[in-house]
Amino acid sequence: MPVEEFVAGWISGALGLVLGHPFDTVKVRLQTQTTYQGIIDCMVKTYRRESLQGFFKGMSFPIASIAVVNSVLFGVYSNTLLVLTATSHHERRFQPPSYTQVFIAGCTGGFLQAYILAPFDLIKVRLQNQTESRAQRKSTPPRYRGPVHCAASIFQEEGPRGLFRGAWALTLRDTPTLGIYFVTYEWLCRQPTPDGQNPSSTTVLVAGGFAGITSWVAATPLDVIKSRMQMAGLKQREYQGLLDCMVSSARQEGLGVFFRGLTINSARAFPVNAVTFLSYEYLLHSWG
Ligand SMILES: C[N+](C)(C)CCCC[C@H](N)C(=O)O
């Protein structure tokens, strides 16, 4: 099994992640809290209360976990294509797989990474939602002191299954949308590139950026539900399941609730995924 794809997936994922984390924090807060008027208001309030640090809450853990998550995504994607088409990453430029094959490989990668991502994502979301300022932290320490403490508390208070809260919504969110992600990327790469040649860096950046946006647009409704179900163990609000969460959110806040965080998510998705794909392609290329 070619391992380069796993390593390239990890490094490129980490680069994208740091770039996008501040946007991600604003998104999570907009999706799960009702105190903000919009993106700017959320940014200003976060900055005033928590300074720049507020935007980077919950980042250390994703950095560590992206090693596993992105390498599984890209590694499984590429190895599924190898099984389906019997071509390696390098050969695929000359014998491109069909879009159906790309879609199936993307969905497979998405499905498998979702379960690994679930506990890490849960901890990220819980930490991002702690809005105490630094001064407050001294007098009353926040509920979770850091990722490890957060994981241990969830385990104790909500049981081992608590760590997988929202995992089902996450799987449903990621399986088809990662298929869309790779199809969009491949399609946009192939448009301006002559047959048998590698796409230029600009093409890779643009295709990666739009792959990120398209897949996030498709993923946002289930992303909102996922984030809410992950927070449910904390607040009084308990949902019976995914459907109950959807129905009660829509009843209380209207259908617009399913698009919460869409703008900020798209603004984040472009640079994050442009950098992810560019470094992924670059690393694989330079390893020959
Ligand atoms: C499929 N879905 C849109 C849910 C996720 C796409 C993930 C891509 C990248 N790691 C990022 O964080 O943007």
JSON list of C-alpha atoms in Angstrom, two decimals, residues 119-254:
[
{"chain": "A", "resi": 119, "resn": "PRO", "atom": "CA", "xyz": [-14.14, 12.34, 19.03]},
{"chain": "A", "resi": 120, "resn": "PHE", "atom": "CA", "xyz": [-11.53, 14.91, 17.99]},
{"chain": "A", "resi": 121, "resn": "ASP", "atom": "CA", "xyz": [-14.17, 17.10, 16.41]},
{"chain": "A", "resi": 122, "resn": "LEU", "atom": "CA", "xyz": [-16.37, 16.82, 19.50]},
{"chain": "A", "resi": 123, "resn": "ILE", "atom": "CA", "xyz": [-13.58, 18.04, 21.76]},
{"chain": "A", "resi": 124, "resn": "LYS", "atom": "CA", "xyz": [-12.76, 20.87, 19.37]},
{"chain": "A", "resi": 125, "resn": "VAL", "atom": "CA", "xyz": [-16.37, 22.05, 19.32]},
{"chain": "A", "resi": 126, "resn": "ARG", "atom": "CA", "xyz": [-16.70, 21.90, 23.12]},
{"chain": "A", "resi": 127, "resn": "LEU", "atom": "CA", "xyz": [-13.51, 23.90, 23.63]},
{"chain": "A", "resi": 128, "resn": "GLN", "atom": "CA", "xyz": [-14.38, 26.44, 20.97]},
{"chain": "A", "resi": 129, "resn": "ASN", "atom": "CA", "xyz": [-17.63, 27.12, 22.74]},
{"chain": "A", "resi": 130, "resn": "GLN", "atom": "CA", "xyz": [-16.01, 28.16, 26.00]},
{"chain": "A", "resi": 131, "resn": "THR", "atom": "CA", "xyz": [-16.25, 31.92, 25.84]},
{"chain": "A", "resi": 132, "resn": "GLU", "atom": "CA", "xyz": [-14.74, 32.94, 29.19]},
{"chain": "A", "resi": 133, "resn": "SER", "atom": "CA", "xyz": [-12.15, 35.72, 29.07]},
{"chain": "A", "resi": 134, "resn": "ARG", "atom": "CA", "xyz": [-8.68, 35.26, 30.48]},
{"chain": "A", "resi": 135, "resn": "ALA", "atom": "CA", "xyz": [-9.51, 37.28, 33.60]},
{"chain": "A", "resi": 136, "resn": "GLN", "atom": "CA", "xyz": [-12.59, 35.16, 34.24]},
{"chain": "A", "resi": 137, "resn": "ARG", "atom": "CA", "xyz": [-10.53, 32.03, 33.83]},
{"chain": "A", "resi": 138, "resn": "LYS", "atom": "CA", "xyz": [-8.49, 32.94, 36.89]},
{"chain": "A", "resi": 139, "resn": "SER", "atom": "CA", "xyz": [-11.44, 33.34, 39.25]},
{"chain": "A", "resi": 140, "resn": "THR", "atom": "CA", "xyz": [-13.68, 30.63, 37.83]},
{"chain": "A", "resi": 141, "resn": "PRO", "atom": "CA", "xyz": [-11.81, 28.05, 35.79]},
{"chain": "A", "resi": 142, "resn": "PRO", "atom": "CA", "xyz": [-13.63, 26.97, 32.65]},
{"chain": "A", "resi": 143, "resn": "ARG", "atom": "CA", "xyz": [-15.41, 23.66, 32.58]},
{"chain": "A", "resi": 144, "resn": "TYR", "atom": "CA", "xyz": [-12.70, 22.09, 30.43]},
{"chain": "A", "resi": 145, "resn": "ARG", "atom": "CA", "xyz": [-9.09, 22.99, 31.12]},
{"chain": "A", "resi": 146, "resn": "GLY", "atom": "CA", "xyz": [-7.78, 21.63, 27.84]},
{"chain": "A", "resi": 147, "resn": "PRO", "atom": "CA", "xyz": [-8.27, 18.83, 25.33]},
{"chain": "A", "resi": 148, "resn": "VAL", "atom": "CA", "xyz": [-7.15, 15.99, 27.57]},
{"chain": "A", "resi": 149, "resn": "HIS", "atom": "CA", "xyz": [-9.21, 17.22, 30.50]},
{"chain": "A", "resi": 150, "resn": "CYS", "atom": "CA", "xyz": [-12.13, 17.68, 28.12]},
{"chain": "A", "resi": 151, "resn": "ALA", "atom": "CA", "xyz": [-11.85, 14.13, 26.81]},
{"chain": "A", "resi": 152, "resn": "ALA", "atom": "CA", "xyz": [-11.55, 12.72, 30.33]},
{"chain": "A", "resi": 153, "resn": "SER", "atom": "CA", "xyz": [-14.55, 14.72, 31.59]},
{"chain": "A", "resi": 154, "resn": "ILE", "atom": "CA", "xyz": [-16.74, 13.63, 28.69]},
{"chain": "A", "resi": 155, "resn": "PHE", "atom": "CA", "xyz": [-15.71, 10.04, 29.31]},
{"chain": "A", "resi": 156, "resn": "GLN", "atom": "CA", "xyz": [-16.60, 10.31, 33.00]},
{"chain": "A", "resi": 157, "resn": "GLU", "atom": "CA", "xyz": [-19.75, 12.37, 32.71]},
{"chain": "A", "resi": 158, "resn": "GLU", "atom": "CA", "xyz": [-21.24, 11.01, 29.49]},
{"chain": "A", "resi": 159, "resn": "GLY", "atom": "CA", "xyz": [-19.62, 7.60, 29.21]},
{"chain": "A", "resi": 160, "resn": "PRO", "atom": "CA", "xyz": [-17.39, 6.21, 26.45]},
{"chain": "A", "resi": 161, "resn": "ARG", "atom": "CA", "xyz": [-20.20, 6.56, 23.94]},
{"chain": "A", "resi": 162, "resn": "GLY", "atom": "CA", "xyz": [-20.36, 10.23, 24.87]},
{"chain": "A", "resi": 163, "resn": "LEU", "atom": "CA", "xyz": [-17.11, 10.69, 22.99]},
{"chain": "A", "resi": 164, "resn": "PHE", "atom": "CA", "xyz": [-18.92, 9.69, 19.82]},
{"chain": "A", "resi": 165, "resn": "ARG", "atom": "CA", "xyz": [-21.76, 12.15, 20.26]},
{"chain": "A", "resi": 166, "resn": "GLY", "atom": "CA", "xyz": [-22.74, 13.48, 16.84]},
{"chain": "A", "resi": 167, "resn": "ALA", "atom": "CA", "xyz": [-20.69, 10.80, 15.05]},
{"chain": "A", "resi": 168, "resn": "TRP", "atom": "CA", "xyz": [-23.63, 9.62, 13.01]},
{"chain": "A", "resi": 169, "resn": "ALA", "atom": "CA", "xyz": [-24.41, 13.14, 11.79]},
{"chain": "A", "resi": 170, "resn": "LEU", "atom": "CA", "xyz": [-20.73, 13.57, 11.00]},
{"chain": "A", "resi": 171, "resn": "THR", "atom": "CA", "xyz": [-20.63, 10.37, 8.93]},
{"chain": "A", "resi": 172, "resn": "LEU", "atom": "CA", "xyz": [-23.71, 11.43, 7.00]},
{"chain": "A", "resi": 173, "resn": "ARG", "atom": "CA", "xyz": [-22.15, 14.85, 6.50]},
{"chain": "A", "resi": 174, "resn": "ASP", "atom": "CA", "xyz": [-18.80, 13.57, 5.27]},
{"chain": "A", "resi": 175, "resn": "THR", "atom": "CA", "xyz": [-19.48, 10.49, 3.18]},
{"chain": "A", "resi": 176, "resn": "PRO", "atom": "CA", "xyz": [-21.22, 12.09, 0.19]},
{"chain": "A", "resi": 177, "resn": "THR", "atom": "CA", "xyz": [-19.63, 15.51, 0.55]},
{"chain": "A", "resi": 178, "resn": "LEU", "atom": "CA", "xyz": [-16.09, 14.17, 0.34]},
{"chain": "A", "resi": 179, "resn": "GLY", "atom": "CA", "xyz": [-17.14, 12.42, -2.86]},
{"chain": "A", "resi": 180, "resn": "ILE", "atom": "CA", "xyz": [-18.25, 15.84, -4.11]},
{"chain": "A", "resi": 181, "resn": "TYR", "atom": "CA", "xyz": [-14.97, 17.32, -2.85]},
{"chain": "A", "resi": 182, "resn": "PHE", "atom": "CA", "xyz": [-12.73, 15.08, -4.96]},
{"chain": "A", "resi": 183, "resn": "VAL", "atom": "CA", "xyz": [-14.99, 15.17, -8.03]},
{"chain": "A", "resi": 184, "resn": "THR", "atom": "CA", "xyz": [-14.98, 18.99, -8.01]},
{"chain": "A", "resi": 185, "resn": "TYR", "atom": "CA", "xyz": [-11.23, 19.04, -7.56]},
{"chain": "A", "resi": 186, "resn": "GLU", "atom": "CA", "xyz": [-10.59, 16.59, -10.41]},
{"chain": "A", "resi": 187, "resn": "TRP", "atom": "CA", "xyz": [-13.06, 18.26, -12.72]},
{"chain": "A", "resi": 188, "resn": "LEU", "atom": "CA", "xyz": [-11.62, 21.74, -12.20]},
{"chain": "A", "resi": 189, "resn": "CYS", "atom": "CA", "xyz": [-8.07, 20.43, -12.55]},
{"chain": "A", "resi": 190, "resn": "ARG", "atom": "CA", "xyz": [-8.82, 18.75, -15.85]},
{"chain": "A", "resi": 191, "resn": "GLN", "atom": "CA", "xyz": [-10.53, 21.75, -17.51]},
{"chain": "A", "resi": 192, "resn": "PRO", "atom": "CA", "xyz": [-7.50, 23.95, -18.28]},
{"chain": "A", "resi": 193, "resn": "THR", "atom": "CA", "xyz": [-4.89, 21.15, -18.29]},
{"chain": "A", "resi": 194, "resn": "PRO", "atom": "CA", "xyz": [-3.81, 19.48, -21.55]},
{"chain": "A", "resi": 195, "resn": "ASP", "atom": "CA", "xyz": [-4.12, 15.68, -21.50]},
{"chain": "A", "resi": 196, "resn": "GLY", "atom": "CA", "xyz": [-1.29, 13.85, -19.80]},
{"chain": "A", "resi": 197, "resn": "GLN", "atom": "CA", "xyz": [0.14, 16.96, -18.12]},
{"chain": "A", "resi": 198, "resn": "ASN", "atom": "CA", "xyz": [0.19, 17.91, -14.48]},
{"chain": "A", "resi": 199, "resn": "PRO", "atom": "CA", "xyz": [-2.08, 20.83, -13.56]},
{"chain": "A", "resi": 200, "resn": "SER", "atom": "CA", "xyz": [-0.27, 24.10, -12.85]},
{"chain": "A", "resi": 201, "resn": "SER", "atom": "CA", "xyz": [0.02, 25.38, -9.27]},
{"chain": "A", "resi": 202, "resn": "THR", "atom": "CA", "xyz": [-2.58, 28.04, -9.95]},
{"chain": "A", "resi": 203, "resn": "THR", "atom": "CA", "xyz": [-4.98, 25.43, -11.27]},
{"chain": "A", "resi": 204, "resn": "VAL", "atom": "CA", "xyz": [-4.43, 23.26, -8.19]},
{"chain": "A", "resi": 205, "resn": "LEU", "atom": "CA", "xyz": [-4.99, 26.24, -5.87]},
{"chain": "A", "resi": 206, "resn": "VAL", "atom": "CA", "xyz": [-8.20, 27.29, -7.58]},
{"chain": "A", "resi": 207, "resn": "ALA", "atom": "CA", "xyz": [-9.52, 23.73, -7.95]},
{"chain": "A", "resi": 208, "resn": "GLY", "atom": "CA", "xyz": [-8.70, 22.95, -4.31]},
{"chain": "A", "resi": 209, "resn": "GLY", "atom": "CA", "xyz": [-10.32, 26.16, -3.11]},
{"chain": "A", "resi": 210, "resn": "PHE", "atom": "CA", "xyz": [-13.53, 25.54, -5.03]},
{"chain": "A", "resi": 211, "resn": "ALA", "atom": "CA", "xyz": [-13.59, 21.87, -4.05]},
{"chain": "A", "resi": 212, "resn": "GLY", "atom": "CA", "xyz": [-13.57, 23.11, -0.45]},
{"chain": "A", "resi": 213, "resn": "ILE", "atom": "CA", "xyz": [-16.37, 25.62, -1.02]},
{"chain": "A", "resi": 214, "resn": "THR", "atom": "CA", "xyz": [-18.62, 23.24, -2.99]},
{"chain": "A", "resi": 215, "resn": "SER", "atom": "CA", "xyz": [-18.30, 20.45, -0.48]},
{"chain": "A", "resi": 216, "resn": "TRP", "atom": "CA", "xyz": [-18.90, 22.76, 2.46]},
{"chain": "A", "resi": 217, "resn": "VAL", "atom": "CA", "xyz": [-22.01, 24.25, 0.85]},
{"chain": "A", "resi": 218, "resn": "ALA", "atom": "CA", "xyz": [-23.38, 20.72, 0.54]},
{"chain": "A", "resi": 219, "resn": "ALA", "atom": "CA", "xyz": [-22.24, 19.83, 4.06]},
{"chain": "A", "resi": 220, "resn": "THR", "atom": "CA", "xyz": [-23.50, 22.85, 5.99]},
{"chain": "A", "resi": 221, "resn": "PRO", "atom": "CA", "xyz": [-27.03, 21.64, 6.93]},
{"chain": "A", "resi": 222, "resn": "LEU", "atom": "CA", "xyz": [-25.67, 18.47, 8.52]},
{"chain": "A", "resi": 223, "resn": "ASP", "atom": "CA", "xyz": [-22.75, 20.41, 9.95]},
{"chain": "A", "resi": 224, "resn": "VAL", "atom": "CA", "xyz": [-25.16, 22.55, 11.97]},
{"chain": "A", "resi": 225, "resn": "ILE", "atom": "CA", "xyz": [-26.97, 19.47, 13.24]},
{"chain": "A", "resi": 226, "resn": "LYS", "atom": "CA", "xyz": [-23.70, 17.75, 14.06]},
{"chain": "A", "resi": 227, "resn": "SER", "atom": "CA", "xyz": [-22.41, 20.71, 16.09]},
{"chain": "A", "resi": 228, "resn": "ARG", "atom": "CA", "xyz": [-25.68, 20.97, 17.99]},
{"chain": "A", "resi": 229, "resn": "MET", "atom": "CA", "xyz": [-25.75, 17.29, 18.82]},
{"chain": "A", "resi": 230, "resn": "GLN", "atom": "CA", "xyz": [-22.17, 17.53, 20.04]},
{"chain": "A", "resi": 231, "resn": "MET", "atom": "CA", "xyz": [-23.12, 20.35, 22.41]},
{"chain": "A", "resi": 232, "resn": "ALA", "atom": "CA", "xyz": [-26.26, 18.57, 23.57]},
{"chain": "A", "resi": 233, "resn": "GLY", "atom": "CA", "xyz": [-24.55, 16.59, 26.32]},
{"chain": "A", "resi": 234, "resn": "LEU", "atom": "CA", "xyz": [-23.56, 19.85, 28.00]},
{"chain": "A", "resi": 235, "resn": "LYS", "atom": "CA", "xyz": [-26.64, 21.97, 27.94]},
{"chain": "A", "resi": 236, "resn": "GLN", "atom": "CA", "xyz": [-30.08, 21.04, 29.21]},
{"chain": "A", "resi": 237, "resn": "ARG", "atom": "CA", "xyz": [-31.19, 20.54, 25.63]},
{"chain": "A", "resi": 238, "resn": "GLU", "atom": "CA", "xyz": [-31.10, 16.83, 24.83]},
{"chain": "A", "resi": 239, "resn": "TYR", "atom": "CA", "xyz": [-32.19, 15.56, 21.43]},
{"chain": "A", "resi": 240, "resn": "GLN", "atom": "CA", "xyz": [-33.82, 12.18, 20.77]},
{"chain": "A", "resi": 241, "resn": "GLY", "atom": "CA", "xyz": [-31.68, 11.80, 17.68]},
{"chain": "A", "resi": 242, "resn": "LEU", "atom": "CA", "xyz": [-30.64, 13.40, 14.46]},
{"chain": "A", "resi": 243, "resn": "LEU", "atom": "CA", "xyz": [-34.14, 13.87, 13.14]},
{"chain": "A", "resi": 244, "resn": "ASP", "atom": "CA", "xyz": [-35.38, 15.37, 16.37]},
{"chain": "A", "resi": 245, "resn": "CYS", "atom": "CA", "xyz": [-32.48, 17.82, 16.33]},
{"chain": "A", "resi": 246, "resn": "MET", "atom": "CA", "xyz": [-33.31, 18.82, 12.75]},
{"chain": "A", "resi": 247, "resn": "VAL", "atom": "CA", "xyz": [-37.02, 19.25, 13.37]},
{"chain": "A", "resi": 248, "resn": "SER", "atom": "CA", "xyz": [-36.74, 21.14, 16.63]},
{"chain": "A", "resi": 249, "resn": "SER", "atom": "CA", "xyz": [-34.00, 23.43, 15.33]},
{"chain": "A", "resi": 250, "resn": "ALA", "atom": "CA", "xyz": [-36.08, 24.25, 12.24]},
{"chain": "A", "resi": 251, "resn": "ARG", "atom": "CA", "xyz": [-39.24, 24.78, 14.29]},
{"chain": "A", "resi": 252, "resn": "GLN", "atom": "CA", "xyz": [-37.61, 27.15, 16.71]},
{"chain": "A", "resi": 253, "resn": "GLU", "atom": "CA", "xyz": [-35.36, 29.07, 14.36]},
{"chain": "A", "resi": 254, "resn": "GLY", "atom": "CA", "xyz": [-36.76, 28.59, 10.86]}
]
